[in-house]
PDB file of C-alpha atoms in Angstrom:
ATOM      1  CA  ILE V   1      -9.814  68.431   7.164  1.00 24.00           C
ATOM      2  CA  LEU V   2      -9.270  71.372   9.161  1.00 25.00           C
ATOM      3  CA  ARG V   3      -7.854  69.107  11.584  1.00 32.00           C
ATOM      4  CA  ALA V   4      -5.696  68.539   8.958  1.00 32.00           C
ATOM      5  CA  ASP V   5      -4.929  71.659   8.374  1.00 33.00           C
ATOM      6  CA  ARG V   6      -4.863  73.570  10.663  1.00 34.00           C
ATOM      7  CA  GLY V   7      -4.675  70.727  13.568  1.00 38.00           C
ATOM      8  CA  GLY V   8      -7.504  72.180  15.410  1.00 37.00           C
ATOM      9  CA  PRO V   9     -10.857  71.073  16.552  1.00 38.00           C
ATOM     10  CA  GLU V  10     -13.648  70.603  13.772  1.00 38.00           C
ATOM     11  CA  THR V  11     -14.859  73.995  13.817  1.00 37.00           C
ATOM     12  CA  GLY V  12     -11.928  75.457  13.240  1.00 36.00           C
ATOM     13  CA  GLU V  13     -12.796  78.006  16.223  1.00 36.00           C
ATOM     14  CA  GLY V  14      -9.884  79.139  18.499  1.00 36.00           C
ATOM     15  CA  THR V  15      -7.360  77.782  16.938  1.00 36.00           C
ATOM     16  CA  GLU V  16      -4.155  78.972  17.140  1.00 37.00           C
ATOM     17  CA  GLY V  17      -2.630  80.997  13.830  1.00 37.00           C
ATOM     18  CA  SER V  18      -6.007  80.038  12.019  1.00 36.00           C
ATOM     19  CA  ASP V  19      -7.777  82.579  10.440  1.00 36.00           C
ATOM     20  CA  VAL V  20     -10.647  80.598   9.202  1.00 38.00           C
ATOM     21  CA  GLN V  21     -13.838  80.184  11.132  1.00 42.00           C
ATOM     22  CA  ILE V  22     -15.956  77.848  10.097  1.00 41.00           C
ATOM     23  CA  SER V  23     -19.470  76.580  11.864  1.00 48.00           C
ATOM     24  CA  SER V  24     -18.888  71.986  11.549  1.00 51.00           C
ATOM     25  CA  THR V  25     -22.458  72.014   9.428  1.00 54.00           C
ATOM     26  CA  LYS V  26     -20.381  73.646   6.536  1.00 49.00           C
ATOM     27  CA  ALA V  27     -17.418  71.749   7.510  1.00 46.00           C
ATOM     28  CA  LYS V  28     -19.144  68.683   7.463  1.00 52.00           C
ATOM     29  CA  ARG V  29     -21.340  69.910   3.963  1.00 53.00           C
ATOM     30  CA  TRP V  30     -17.676  71.229   2.066  1.00 46.00           C
ATOM     31  CA  SER V  31     -16.495  67.975   3.170  1.00 46.00           C
ATOM     32  CA  ARG V  32     -18.923  65.496   1.683  1.00 52.00           C
ATOM     33  CA  SER V  33     -18.588  68.031  -1.577  1.00 50.00           C
ATOM     34  CA  ALA V  34     -15.001  66.849  -1.572  1.00 45.00           C
ATOM     35  CA  ARG V  35     -15.648  62.967  -1.467  1.00 48.00           C
ATOM     36  CA  VAL V  36     -17.842  63.575  -3.864  1.00 49.00           C
ATOM     37  CA  ALA V  37     -15.319  65.085  -6.733  1.00 64.00           C
ATOM     38  CA  VAL V  38     -13.319  62.474  -6.566  1.00 81.00           C
ATOM     39  CA  PRO V  39     -13.890  60.936  -9.836  1.00 87.00           C
ATOM     40  CA  ARG V  40     -14.063  56.952  -9.072  1.00 90.00           C
ATOM     41  CA  HIS V  41     -12.629  56.308 -11.981  1.00 95.00           C
ATOM     42  CA  GLU V  42      -8.960  57.884 -13.762  1.00 96.00           C
ATOM     43  CA  VAL V  43     -11.176  56.467 -17.426  1.00 96.00           C
ATOM     44  CA  ALA V  44     -14.659  56.295 -18.063  1.00 96.00           C
ATOM     45  CA  ILE V  45     -15.191  55.648 -21.364  1.00 96.00           C
ATOM     46  CA  TYR V  46     -18.671  55.920 -23.263  1.00 95.00           C
ATOM     47  CA  ALA V  47     -18.603  52.832 -26.219  1.00 90.00           C
ATOM     48  CA  PRO V  48     -21.803  51.027 -25.067  1.00 89.00           C
ATOM     49  CA  GLY V  49     -22.183  48.791 -28.625  1.00 82.00           C
ATOM     50  CA  GLY V  50     -19.063  47.361 -27.778  1.00 79.00           C
ATOM     51  CA  GLY V  51     -20.968  45.410 -24.496  1.00 75.00           C
ATOM     52  CA  THR V  52     -21.474  42.735 -27.216  1.00 72.00           C
ATOM     53  CA  TYR V  53     -17.691  41.729 -27.137  1.00 74.00           C
ATOM     54  CA  TYR V  54     -17.372  40.665 -23.193  1.00 76.00           C
ATOM     55  CA  ASP V  55     -19.690  37.460 -24.261  1.00 66.00           C
ATOM     56  CA  GLY V  56     -17.148  36.600 -27.315  1.00 58.00           C
ATOM     57  CA  ARG V  57     -20.378  37.305 -29.342  1.00 56.00           C
ATOM     58  CA  MET V  58     -20.249  40.034 -31.656  1.00 51.00           C
ATOM     59  CA  ARG V  59     -23.686  41.953 -32.394  1.00 53.00           C
ATOM     60  CA  ARG V  60     -24.620  44.595 -33.272  1.00 51.00           C
ATOM     61  CA  SER V  61     -21.356  45.800 -33.255  1.00 60.00           C
ATOM     62  CA  GLY V  62     -18.305  47.186 -35.238  1.00 70.00           C
ATOM     63  CA  GLY V  63     -14.511  48.235 -35.524  1.00 76.00           C
ATOM     64  CA  GLY V  64     -14.195  51.266 -32.945  1.00 81.00           C
ATOM     65  CA  GLU V  65     -16.549  49.334 -30.823  1.00 83.00           C
ATOM     66  CA  TRP V  66     -13.453  46.515 -30.373  1.00 83.00           C
ATOM     67  CA  GLN V  67     -10.576  49.060 -30.721  1.00 87.00           C
ATOM     68  CA  MET V  68     -12.758  50.670 -27.047  1.00 90.00           C
ATOM     69  CA  ILE V  69     -12.427  47.084 -25.797  1.00 88.00           C
ATOM     70  CA  LEU V  70      -8.596  47.160 -26.709  1.00 89.00           C
ATOM     71  CA  LEU V  71      -8.403  49.791 -25.014  1.00 92.00           C
ATOM     72  CA  GLY V  72     -10.690  48.935 -21.925  1.00 92.00           C
ATOM     73  CA  ARG V  73      -8.172  46.258 -21.131  1.00 90.00           C
ATOM     74  CA  GLY V  74      -4.718  47.471 -22.049  1.00 91.00           C
ATOM     75  CA  LEU V  75      -4.976  49.927 -19.155  1.00 93.00           C
ATOM     76  CA  ALA V  76      -6.993  47.783 -16.290  1.00 93.00           C
ATOM     77  CA  ALA V  77      -3.660  45.247 -17.533  1.00 91.00           C
ATOM     78  CA  HIS V  78      -2.227  48.712 -16.311  1.00 92.00           C
ATOM     79  CA  ARG V  79      -3.287  48.573 -12.689  1.00 92.00           C
ATOM     80  CA  ARG V  80      -5.788  52.051 -14.439  1.00 93.00           C
ATOM     81  CA  ARG V  81      -9.056  51.571 -13.437  1.00 95.00           C
ATOM     82  CA  VAL V  82     -11.076  51.920 -16.379  1.00 95.00           C
ATOM     83  CA  ALA V  83     -15.422  52.049 -16.317  1.00 95.00           C
ATOM     84  CA  HIS V  84     -16.713  50.727 -19.422  1.00 95.00           C
ATOM     85  CA  ILE V  85     -20.127  52.207 -20.457  1.00 94.00           C
ATOM     86  CA  VAL V  86     -21.322  49.142 -21.958  1.00 90.00           C
ATOM     87  CA  HIS V  87     -25.349  48.662 -23.384  1.00 85.00           C
ATOM     88  CA  ARG V  88     -27.237  46.289 -20.993  1.00 78.00           C
ATOM     89  CA  HIS V  89     -29.631  43.686 -22.196  1.00 67.00           C
ATOM     90  CA  SER V  90     -29.953  40.647 -20.185  1.00 64.00           C
ATOM     91  CA  ASP V  91     -27.419  39.117 -17.891  1.00 65.00           C
ATOM     92  CA  PRO V  92     -25.411  42.198 -16.520  1.00 67.00           C
ATOM     93  CA  LEU V  93     -21.919  41.195 -18.319  1.00 72.00           C
ATOM     94  CA  ALA V  94     -18.690  39.636 -16.246  1.00 73.00           C
ATOM     95  CA  SER V  95     -15.877  41.711 -16.643  1.00 78.00           C
ATOM     96  CA  PRO V  96     -12.415  39.915 -16.947  1.00 76.00           C
ATOM     97  CA  ASP V  97     -10.454  42.071 -15.021  1.00 81.00           C
ATOM     98  CA  PRO V  98     -10.099  43.361 -11.809  1.00 85.00           C
ATOM     99  CA  ASP V  99      -8.900  46.978 -12.775  1.00 88.00           C
ATOM    100  CA  LEU V 100     -12.044  47.106 -15.063  1.00 92.00           C
ATOM    101  CA  THR V 101     -15.828  47.946 -14.264  1.00 92.00           C
ATOM    102  CA  LEU V 102     -18.878  47.211 -16.747  1.00 92.00           C
ATOM    103  CA  VAL V 103     -20.912  50.181 -16.023  1.00 92.00           C
ATOM    104  CA  HIS V 104     -24.573  48.780 -17.711  1.00 90.00           C
ATOM    105  CA  ARG V 105     -27.934  51.460 -19.528  1.00 89.00           C
ATOM    106  CA  ALA V 106     -30.047  51.013 -21.316  1.00 85.00           C
ATOM    107  CA  LEU V 107     -30.199  50.299 -24.725  1.00 81.00           C
ATOM    108  CA  TYR V 108     -31.164  52.361 -27.551  1.00 77.00           C
ATOM    109  CA  SER V 109     -33.651  54.296 -27.562  1.00 72.00           C
ATOM    110  CA  GLY V 110     -33.824  58.065 -29.839  1.00 65.00           C
ATOM    111  CA  ASP V 111     -35.721  56.478 -32.934  1.00 66.00           C
ATOM    112  CA  ARG V 112     -38.670  57.088 -30.517  1.00 70.00           C
ATOM    113  CA  PRO V 113     -40.369  60.084 -31.558  1.00 70.00           C
ATOM    114  CA  LEU V 114     -39.886  63.618 -29.355  1.00 70.00           C
ATOM    115  CA  ILE V 115     -38.875  61.365 -26.087  1.00 81.00           C
ATOM    116  CA  GLY V 116     -35.769  59.312 -27.155  1.00 76.00           C
ATOM    117  CA  PRO V 117     -33.600  61.526 -28.176  1.00 82.00           C
ATOM    118  CA  VAL V 118     -34.407  63.447 -24.001  1.00 87.00           C
ATOM    119  CA  LEU V 119     -34.060  59.304 -22.909  1.00 88.00           C
ATOM    120  CA  GLU V 120     -30.863  58.870 -24.799  1.00 88.00           C
ATOM    121  CA  GLY V 121     -29.466  62.417 -23.067  1.00 90.00           C
ATOM    122  CA  ILE V 122     -30.386  61.513 -19.439  1.00 92.00           C
ATOM    123  CA  ARG V 123     -28.824  57.488 -19.752  1.00 93.00           C
ATOM    124  CA  ALA V 124     -25.921  58.795 -20.938  1.00 93.00           C
ATOM    125  CA  TRP V 125     -25.679  60.846 -18.434  1.00 95.00           C
ATOM    126  CA  ARG V 126     -26.806  59.010 -15.142  1.00 94.00           C
ATOM    127  CA  ALA V 127     -24.558  55.708 -17.112  1.00 95.00           C
ATOM    128  CA  LEU V 128     -20.766  59.085 -16.735  1.00 96.00           C
ATOM    129  CA  TRP V 129     -22.035  59.750 -13.480  1.00 95.00           C
ATOM    130  CA  SER V 130     -21.267  56.328 -12.711  1.00 94.00           C
ATOM    131  CA  ALA V 131     -18.124  55.673 -14.044  1.00 94.00           C
ATOM    132  CA  ASP V 132     -17.083  58.834 -12.996  1.00 93.00           C
ATOM    133  CA  GLY V 133     -13.935  58.795 -14.370  1.00 95.00           C
ATOM    134  CA  SER V 134     -11.504  61.547 -14.040  1.00 95.00           C
ATOM    135  CA  ILE V 135     -11.005  61.450 -18.055  1.00 96.00           C
ATOM    136  CA  VAL V 136     -13.617  60.497 -19.891  1.00 97.00           C
ATOM    137  CA  ILE V 137     -13.719  59.183 -22.912  1.00 96.00           C
ATOM    138  CA  VAL V 138     -16.326  59.283 -25.989  1.00 95.00           C
ATOM    139  CA  SER V 139     -16.961  56.935 -29.144  1.00 89.00           C
ATOM    140  CA  ASP V 140     -19.757  58.162 -30.674  1.00 85.00           C
ATOM    141  CA  GLN V 141     -20.836  59.924 -33.803  1.00 86.00           C
ATOM    142  CA  SER V 142     -24.092  62.223 -31.601  1.00 88.00           C
ATOM    143  CA  PRO V 143     -25.479  64.723 -29.646  1.00 90.00           C
ATOM    144  CA  VAL V 144     -24.103  61.819 -26.315  1.00 92.00           C
ATOM    145  CA  THR V 145     -20.739  63.792 -27.652  1.00 94.00           C
ATOM    146  CA  ALA V 146     -21.904  67.279 -26.085  1.00 94.00           C
ATOM    147  CA  VAL V 147     -23.593  65.050 -22.739  1.00 95.00           C
ATOM    148  CA  GLY V 148     -19.885  63.044 -22.626  1.00 95.00           C
ATOM    149  CA  ALA V 149     -18.721  67.336 -23.108  1.00 95.00           C
ATOM    150  CA  LEU V 150     -21.045  69.352 -20.086  1.00 95.00           C
ATOM    151  CA  PHE V 151     -20.479  66.501 -17.796  1.00 96.00           C
ATOM    152  CA  ALA V 152     -16.667  66.585 -18.609  1.00 95.00           C
ATOM    153  CA  ARG V 153     -16.917  71.206 -18.158  1.00 94.00           C
ATOM    154  CA  LEU V 154     -19.006  70.135 -14.615  1.00 94.00           C
ATOM    155  CA  ARG V 155     -17.411  67.584 -12.725  1.00 93.00           C
ATOM    156  CA  ARG V 156     -13.674  69.333 -13.902  1.00 93.00           C
ATOM    157  CA  ARG V 157     -12.745  65.797 -16.001  1.00 94.00           C
ATOM    158  CA  ARG V 158     -10.232  65.837 -18.861  1.00 95.00           C
ATOM    159  CA  PHE V 159     -12.561  64.941 -22.031  1.00 97.00           C
ATOM    160  CA  VAL V 160     -11.099  62.735 -24.793  1.00 96.00           C
ATOM    161  CA  TYR V 161     -13.512  62.036 -28.430  1.00 96.00           C
ATOM    162  CA  ALA V 162     -11.573  59.370 -30.203  1.00 94.00           C
ATOM    163  CA  SER V 163     -12.464  58.031 -33.794  1.00 91.00           C
ATOM    164  CA  MET V 164     -13.438  55.423 -35.252  1.00 84.00           C
ATOM    165  CA  ASN V 165     -14.432  56.477 -39.287  1.00 83.00           C
ATOM    166  CA  ASN V 166     -13.583  59.321 -41.894  1.00 85.00           C
ATOM    167  CA  SER V 167     -17.459  59.546 -42.203  1.00 85.00           C
ATOM    168  CA  ASN V 168     -17.174  61.441 -37.899  1.00 88.00           C
ATOM    169  CA  PHE V 169     -15.308  64.408 -39.527  1.00 88.00           C
ATOM    170  CA  THR V 170     -17.351  64.779 -43.359  1.00 84.00           C
ATOM    171  CA  GLU V 171     -20.550  63.411 -43.014  1.00 76.00           C
ATOM    172  CA  ALA V 172     -23.724  64.807 -41.637  1.00 71.00           C
ATOM    173  CA  ARG V 173     -26.758  63.506 -40.539  1.00 66.00           C
ATOM    174  CA  SER V 174     -30.595  65.027 -41.309  1.00 67.00           C
ATOM    175  CA  ASN V 175     -30.958  66.050 -38.335  1.00 78.00           C
ATOM    176  CA  ARG V 176     -29.793  69.426 -37.957  1.00 83.00           C
ATOM    177  CA  ALA V 177     -30.049  69.906 -34.048  1.00 84.00           C
ATOM    178  CA  TYR V 178     -27.877  66.263 -33.681  1.00 84.00           C
ATOM    179  CA  THR V 179     -25.439  67.522 -35.547  1.00 87.00           C
ATOM    180  CA  ALA V 180     -25.729  70.720 -34.468  1.00 89.00           C
ATOM    181  CA  LEU V 181     -25.114  68.843 -30.389  1.00 90.00           C
ATOM    182  CA  TYR V 182     -22.134  66.726 -31.815  1.00 91.00           C
ATOM    183  CA  ARG V 183     -20.624  68.965 -33.376  1.00 91.00           C
ATOM    184  CA  LEU V 184     -20.319  71.454 -30.505  1.00 92.00           C
ATOM    185  CA  GLY V 185     -19.407  68.358 -28.209  1.00 93.00           C
ATOM    186  CA  LEU V 186     -16.493  68.228 -30.722  1.00 93.00           C
ATOM    187  CA  ARG V 187     -15.612  71.715 -29.926  1.00 92.00           C
ATOM    188  CA  ARG V 188     -15.273  71.101 -26.837  1.00 93.00           C
ATOM    189  CA  ALA V 189     -13.716  68.251 -26.329  1.00 94.00           C
ATOM    190  CA  ASP V 190     -10.173  68.876 -25.223  1.00 94.00           C
ATOM    191  CA  VAL V 191      -7.850  66.021 -27.327  1.00 94.00           C
ATOM    192  CA  ILE V 192      -9.390  64.311 -30.126  1.00 95.00           C
ATOM    193  CA  VAL V 193      -7.355  61.475 -31.523  1.00 94.00           C
ATOM    194  CA  VAL V 194      -8.076  60.298 -34.726  1.00 92.00           C
ATOM    195  CA  GLN V 195      -6.583  57.238 -36.759  1.00 88.00           C
ATOM    196  CA  SER V 196      -4.999  58.484 -39.536  1.00 87.00           C
ATOM    197  CA  GLN V 197      -3.524  61.000 -40.917  1.00 88.00           C
ATOM    198  CA  ASP V 198      -6.543  61.745 -43.194  1.00 88.00           C
ATOM    199  CA  GLN V 199      -8.165  62.266 -40.191  1.00 90.00           C
ATOM    200  CA  VAL V 200      -6.713  64.885 -38.733  1.00 92.00           C
ATOM    201  CA  ALA V 201      -6.559  67.337 -41.617  1.00 91.00           C
ATOM    202  CA  LEU V 202     -10.373  65.768 -42.350  1.00 91.00           C
ATOM    203  CA  ALA V 203     -11.172  67.216 -38.555  1.00 91.00           C
ATOM    204  CA  GLN V 204      -8.822  70.071 -39.011  1.00 90.00           C
ATOM    205  CA  GLU V 205     -11.000  70.951 -42.679  1.00 90.00           C
ATOM    206  CA  ALA V 206     -14.593  70.238 -40.966  1.00 87.00           C
ATOM    207  CA  LEU V 207     -13.856  72.430 -37.152  1.00 87.00           C
ATOM    208  CA  PRO V 208     -11.143  74.508 -37.630  1.00 86.00           C
ATOM    209  CA  SER V 209     -11.961  75.671 -34.139  1.00 81.00           C
ATOM    210  CA  LEU V 210     -11.197  72.117 -31.980  1.00 82.00           C
ATOM    211  CA  ARG V 211      -8.696  72.704 -29.760  1.00 76.00           C
ATOM    212  CA  ARG V 212      -6.012  69.543 -30.076  1.00 91.00           C
ATOM    213  CA  VAL V 213      -6.368  67.131 -32.778  1.00 93.00           C
ATOM    214  CA  VAL V 214      -4.047  63.687 -32.182  1.00 93.00           C
ATOM    215  CA  HIS V 215      -3.442  61.282 -34.376  1.00 93.00           C
ATOM    216  CA  ILE V 216      -2.817  57.204 -32.962  1.00 91.00           C
ATOM    217  CA  PRO V 217      -2.212  54.862 -34.938  1.00 86.00           C
ATOM    218  CA  SER V 218      -5.213  51.787 -34.457  1.00 82.00           C
ATOM    219  CA  PHE V 219      -3.881  48.636 -32.020  1.00 81.00           C
ATOM    220  CA  ALA V 220      -4.584  44.903 -32.799  1.00 78.00           C
ATOM    221  CA  GLU V 221      -3.168  42.541 -30.136  1.00 76.00           C
ATOM    222  CA  ILE V 222      -1.141  40.185 -30.691  1.00 76.00           C
ATOM    223  CA  PRO V 223      -1.781  36.594 -31.718  1.00 72.00           C
ATOM    224  CA  PRO V 224       0.322  34.312 -31.091  1.00 71.00           C
ATOM    225  CA  ASP V 225       2.748  32.609 -33.405  1.00 72.00           C
ATOM    226  CA  ALA V 226       1.773  30.020 -36.109  1.00 65.00           C
ATOM    227  CA  THR V 227       3.752  27.226 -36.180  1.00 65.00           C
ATOM    228  CA  GLU V 228       2.691  26.334 -39.727  1.00 70.00           C
ATOM    229  CA  ARG V 229       0.716  28.083 -41.423  1.00 70.00           C
ATOM    230  CA  SER V 230      -3.360  26.688 -42.645  1.00 74.00           C
ATOM    231  CA  GLU V 231      -3.388  26.402 -46.506  1.00 85.00           C
ATOM    232  CA  PRO V 232      -5.872  28.868 -47.771  1.00 89.00           C
ATOM    233  CA  THR V 233      -9.045  28.406 -49.090  1.00 90.00           C
ATOM    234  CA  ALA V 234     -11.865  31.322 -49.187  1.00 95.00           C
ATOM    235  CA  PHE V 235     -11.772  35.186 -49.630  1.00 97.00           C
ATOM    236  CA  LEU V 236     -12.861  36.905 -47.169  1.00 97.00           C
ATOM    237  CA  TRP V 237     -14.890  39.754 -46.009  1.00 96.00           C
ATOM    238  CA  ILE V 238     -16.336  40.356 -42.647  1.00 92.00           C
ATOM    239  CA  GLY V 239     -18.969  43.863 -41.395  1.00 88.00           C
ATOM    240  CA  ARG V 240     -21.918  45.107 -41.024  1.00 85.00           C
ATOM    241  CA  VAL V 241     -24.178  44.865 -43.363  1.00 89.00           C
ATOM    242  CA  VAL V 242     -24.965  48.683 -43.948  1.00 86.00           C
ATOM    243  CA  SER V 243     -24.462  50.799 -47.034  1.00 88.00           C
ATOM    244  CA  TYR V 244     -21.944  52.669 -47.307  1.00 86.00           C
ATOM    245  CA  LYS V 245     -20.130  49.614 -46.578  1.00 90.00           C
ATOM    246  CA  GLN V 246     -21.589  47.512 -49.667  1.00 93.00           C
ATOM    247  CA  PRO V 247     -21.986  43.705 -49.470  1.00 94.00           C
ATOM    248  CA  LEU V 248     -23.615  43.753 -52.665  1.00 95.00           C
ATOM    249  CA  CYS V 249     -20.466  44.352 -54.506  1.00 96.00           C
ATOM    250  CA  TYR V 250     -18.906  41.300 -52.391  1.00 96.00           C
ATOM    251  CA  VAL V 251     -21.354  39.354 -53.746  1.00 96.00           C
ATOM    252  CA  GLU V 252     -21.101  40.775 -57.901  1.00 96.00           C
ATOM    253  CA  LEU V 253     -17.513  39.247 -56.557  1.00 97.00           C
ATOM    254  CA  ALA V 254     -18.340  36.339 -55.975  1.00 96.00           C
ATOM    255  CA  ARG V 255     -20.691  35.655 -58.908  1.00 96.00           C
ATOM    256  CA  ALA V 256     -18.280  36.822 -61.323  1.00 96.00           C
ATOM    257  CA  THR V 257     -15.119  34.468 -59.837  1.00 96.00           C
ATOM    258  CA  PRO V 258     -16.507  30.908 -60.085  1.00 96.00           C
ATOM    259  CA  GLU V 259     -13.493  28.748 -59.534  1.00 96.00           C
ATOM    260  CA  ALA V 260     -12.822  30.636 -55.921  1.00 96.00           C
ATOM    261  CA  ARG V 261     -14.497  30.311 -52.654  1.00 97.00           C
ATOM    262  CA  PHE V 262     -15.305  33.274 -50.496  1.00 97.00           C
ATOM    263  CA  THR V 263     -16.684  33.631 -47.497  1.00 96.00           C
ATOM    264  CA  MET V 264     -18.737  36.787 -46.153  1.00 96.00           C
ATOM    265  CA  VAL V 265     -19.330  36.978 -41.913  1.00 94.00           C
ATOM    266  CA  ALA V 266     -22.050  39.375 -42.005  1.00 90.00           C
ATOM    267  CA  VAL V 267     -23.205  41.511 -39.145  1.00 84.00           C
ATOM    268  CA  ARG V 268     -26.879  43.356 -39.388  1.00 81.00           C
ATOM    269  CA  GLN V 269     -27.204  46.723 -38.292  1.00 72.00           C
ATOM    270  CA  GLY V 270     -29.430  48.209 -35.380  1.00 64.00           C
ATOM    271  CA  ARG V 271     -33.263  46.413 -35.521  1.00 63.00           C
ATOM    272  CA  SER V 272     -33.382  46.788 -39.218  1.00 61.00           C
ATOM    273  CA  SER V 273     -33.484  44.269 -41.301  1.00 75.00           C
ATOM    274  CA  ASP V 274     -33.800  44.409 -44.862  1.00 83.00           C
ATOM    275  CA  GLU V 275     -30.640  45.414 -45.852  1.00 85.00           C
ATOM    276  CA  LEU V 276     -29.548  42.066 -44.086  1.00 87.00           C
ATOM    277  CA  GLU V 277     -32.172  40.155 -46.322  1.00 89.00           C
ATOM    278  CA  ALA V 278     -31.561  41.822 -49.349  1.00 90.00           C
ATOM    279  CA  LEU V 279     -27.665  40.879 -49.450  1.00 92.00           C
ATOM    280  CA  ARG V 280     -29.073  36.785 -48.217  1.00 92.00           C
ATOM    281  CA  ALA V 281     -31.275  36.892 -51.680  1.00 92.00           C
ATOM    282  CA  ALA V 282     -28.811  38.171 -53.619  1.00 93.00           C
ATOM    283  CA  ALA V 283     -26.158  35.236 -52.027  1.00 93.00           C
ATOM    284  CA  ARG V 284     -28.635  32.502 -52.613  1.00 92.00           C
ATOM    285  CA  ASP V 285     -27.599  32.475 -56.722  1.00 92.00           C
ATOM    286  CA  VAL V 286     -23.853  31.797 -55.648  1.00 95.00           C
ATOM    287  CA  PRO V 287     -23.072  28.769 -54.451  1.00 95.00           C
ATOM    288  CA  ASN V 288     -19.238  29.734 -54.255  1.00 97.00           C
ATOM    289  CA  LEU V 289     -20.004  31.809 -52.138  1.00 96.00           C
ATOM    290  CA  GLU V 290     -20.705  31.223 -48.270  1.00 95.00           C
ATOM    291  CA  LEU V 291     -22.874  33.462 -46.139  1.00 94.00           C
ATOM    292  CA  LEU V 292     -21.855  33.278 -42.093  1.00 93.00           C
ATOM    293  CA  ASP V 293     -24.142  34.448 -38.631  1.00 89.00           C
ATOM    294  CA  PRO V 294     -22.090  36.020 -36.060  1.00 85.00           C
ATOM    295  CA  LEU V 295     -18.760  34.694 -34.986  1.00 84.00           C
ATOM    296  CA  PRO V 296     -17.025  35.056 -32.036  1.00 79.00           C
ATOM    297  CA  HIS V 297     -13.832  36.277 -31.914  1.00 75.00           C
ATOM    298  CA  ALA V 298     -11.911  33.500 -31.915  1.00 78.00           C
ATOM    299  CA  GLU V 299     -14.186  31.920 -35.121  1.00 85.00           C
ATOM    300  CA  LEU V 300     -13.207  34.825 -36.945  1.00 85.00           C
ATOM    301  CA  MET V 301      -9.144  35.052 -36.315  1.00 84.00           C
ATOM    302  CA  ASP V 302      -9.681  31.603 -37.060  1.00 86.00           C
ATOM    303  CA  LEU V 303     -11.221  32.608 -40.755  1.00 90.00           C
ATOM    304  CA  VAL V 304      -8.864  35.593 -41.087  1.00 89.00           C
ATOM    305  CA  GLU V 305      -5.947  33.132 -40.650  1.00 87.00           C
ATOM    306  CA  ARG V 306      -6.935  30.828 -43.224  1.00 89.00           C
ATOM    307  CA  ALA V 307      -8.210  33.081 -45.860  1.00 93.00           C
ATOM    308  CA  VAL V 308      -6.264  34.008 -49.602  1.00 94.00           C
ATOM    309  CA  ALA V 309      -7.031  37.326 -48.875  1.00 95.00           C
ATOM    310  CA  VAL V 310      -9.702  39.204 -46.836  1.00 95.00           C
ATOM    311  CA  VAL V 311     -11.821  41.571 -48.767  1.00 95.00           C
ATOM    312  CA  ASN V 312     -12.961  46.031 -48.477  1.00 94.00           C
ATOM    313  CA  THR V 313     -15.870  46.797 -50.584  1.00 94.00           C
ATOM    314  CA  SER V 314     -16.338  50.081 -48.013  1.00 90.00           C
ATOM    315  CA  THR V 315     -16.433  53.889 -49.415  1.00 87.00           C
ATOM    316  CA  THR V 316     -14.644  55.251 -46.619  1.00 79.00           C
ATOM    317  CA  GLU V 317     -13.676  53.584 -43.407  1.00 76.00           C
ATOM    318  CA  GLY V 318     -11.347  54.513 -40.710  1.00 71.00           C
ATOM    319  CA  MET V 319      -7.868  52.004 -39.904  1.00 73.00           C
ATOM    320  CA  PRO V 320     -10.548  48.286 -40.531  1.00 76.00           C
ATOM    321  CA  ASN V 321     -10.037  46.651 -37.710  1.00 75.00           C
ATOM    322  CA  VAL V 322     -10.542  43.439 -39.437  1.00 79.00           C
ATOM    323  CA  PHE V 323      -7.156  44.791 -41.681  1.00 79.00           C
TER     324      PHE V 323
END
C-alpha cells in the first residue's frame, strides 16, 4: 500500500516528501485488514428456504423464496457476483450460473429450547460472513433480520430487507424477544423493499421510524409463447398447508361444485404434518378433487397453463407468485 501511495520502501521510512512513519509489521497488518474488508460478492441474499428450487423441487418453500431465486439469477445474468445462502439438505446444490455462488448453511434449529436461537444466530452469521456481499439482502421474518443488520453495520455493508407478505408488518410472534429483534433489524435497514402500495402503508404504520420504504412490484419469469391454448381442465390451488392460507376452504368449494374438477398442490409447512394429514382426510370423500404432492416448477407451470382458474383462499398475502 505504501509503495503504491508514496513510491518508497515498504516501511515508508526515509521516503522523500512523506509524513508517514510506520513499521513493516504494521504495514502488513493493515494490508491484511484491507484485503479482508473487500467483499467477496456484490450481493449476498439470505433466503435459505429457497435452496430446494435449485434441484427442481419445491419442499417447504414459498413464493418469497422463489422471488429471491429470480433476483439472484437475474443479477447473475447481468454479470453481478451474487451469493445465495441456502439450507443444506443432503448433497451440496450446484449453481446454475458461474456468477451465482450457493453458500450452504445447516438446517433450521431455532425450535430447540434455549440453544436453538443461539445456534440460529451463529449459523446465520457464519453464512453471511462466507457470502460477504457489498449489499446484504435478508428475506426472513425472524431475529436473523437483526443478525443481518448487525453484520452489515460492523462490516460496513448496505443492508436491504425484502418483504414478501403483508404479515411482515401486521403480525407479532408470541415470543416477544423474537419480535423485538426482528423489528430492530427492520429499523436498521438502509432500505425496505415491499411488493405493493398496501405494504408501504403497513410498514410505515407499524414502524414510523423506518428509514426508507421502496415499492418494487413482484417480478416473474417470462414464459415461452404458447403456440396453442390448452383446453382448461380444472380449477387449481397451489400453496403451503398453513392456517392463514385456508386450504380446507378449497376442499369445501370442490365439495359444493361437484360438476367441476379441482386440482390441489399441497406443500407441507416445516416439519409438522398434522395440518397436511387433516387436509388429506377432508379430501378423501371429495371425488372431483385431486390432491397432489409438490411438483417441479416446470410441471406446476403446466398445471397453470391448463387451469380453468387459479384460486387463492388466503386471509393475507403479499403478491402470490402463483398469480
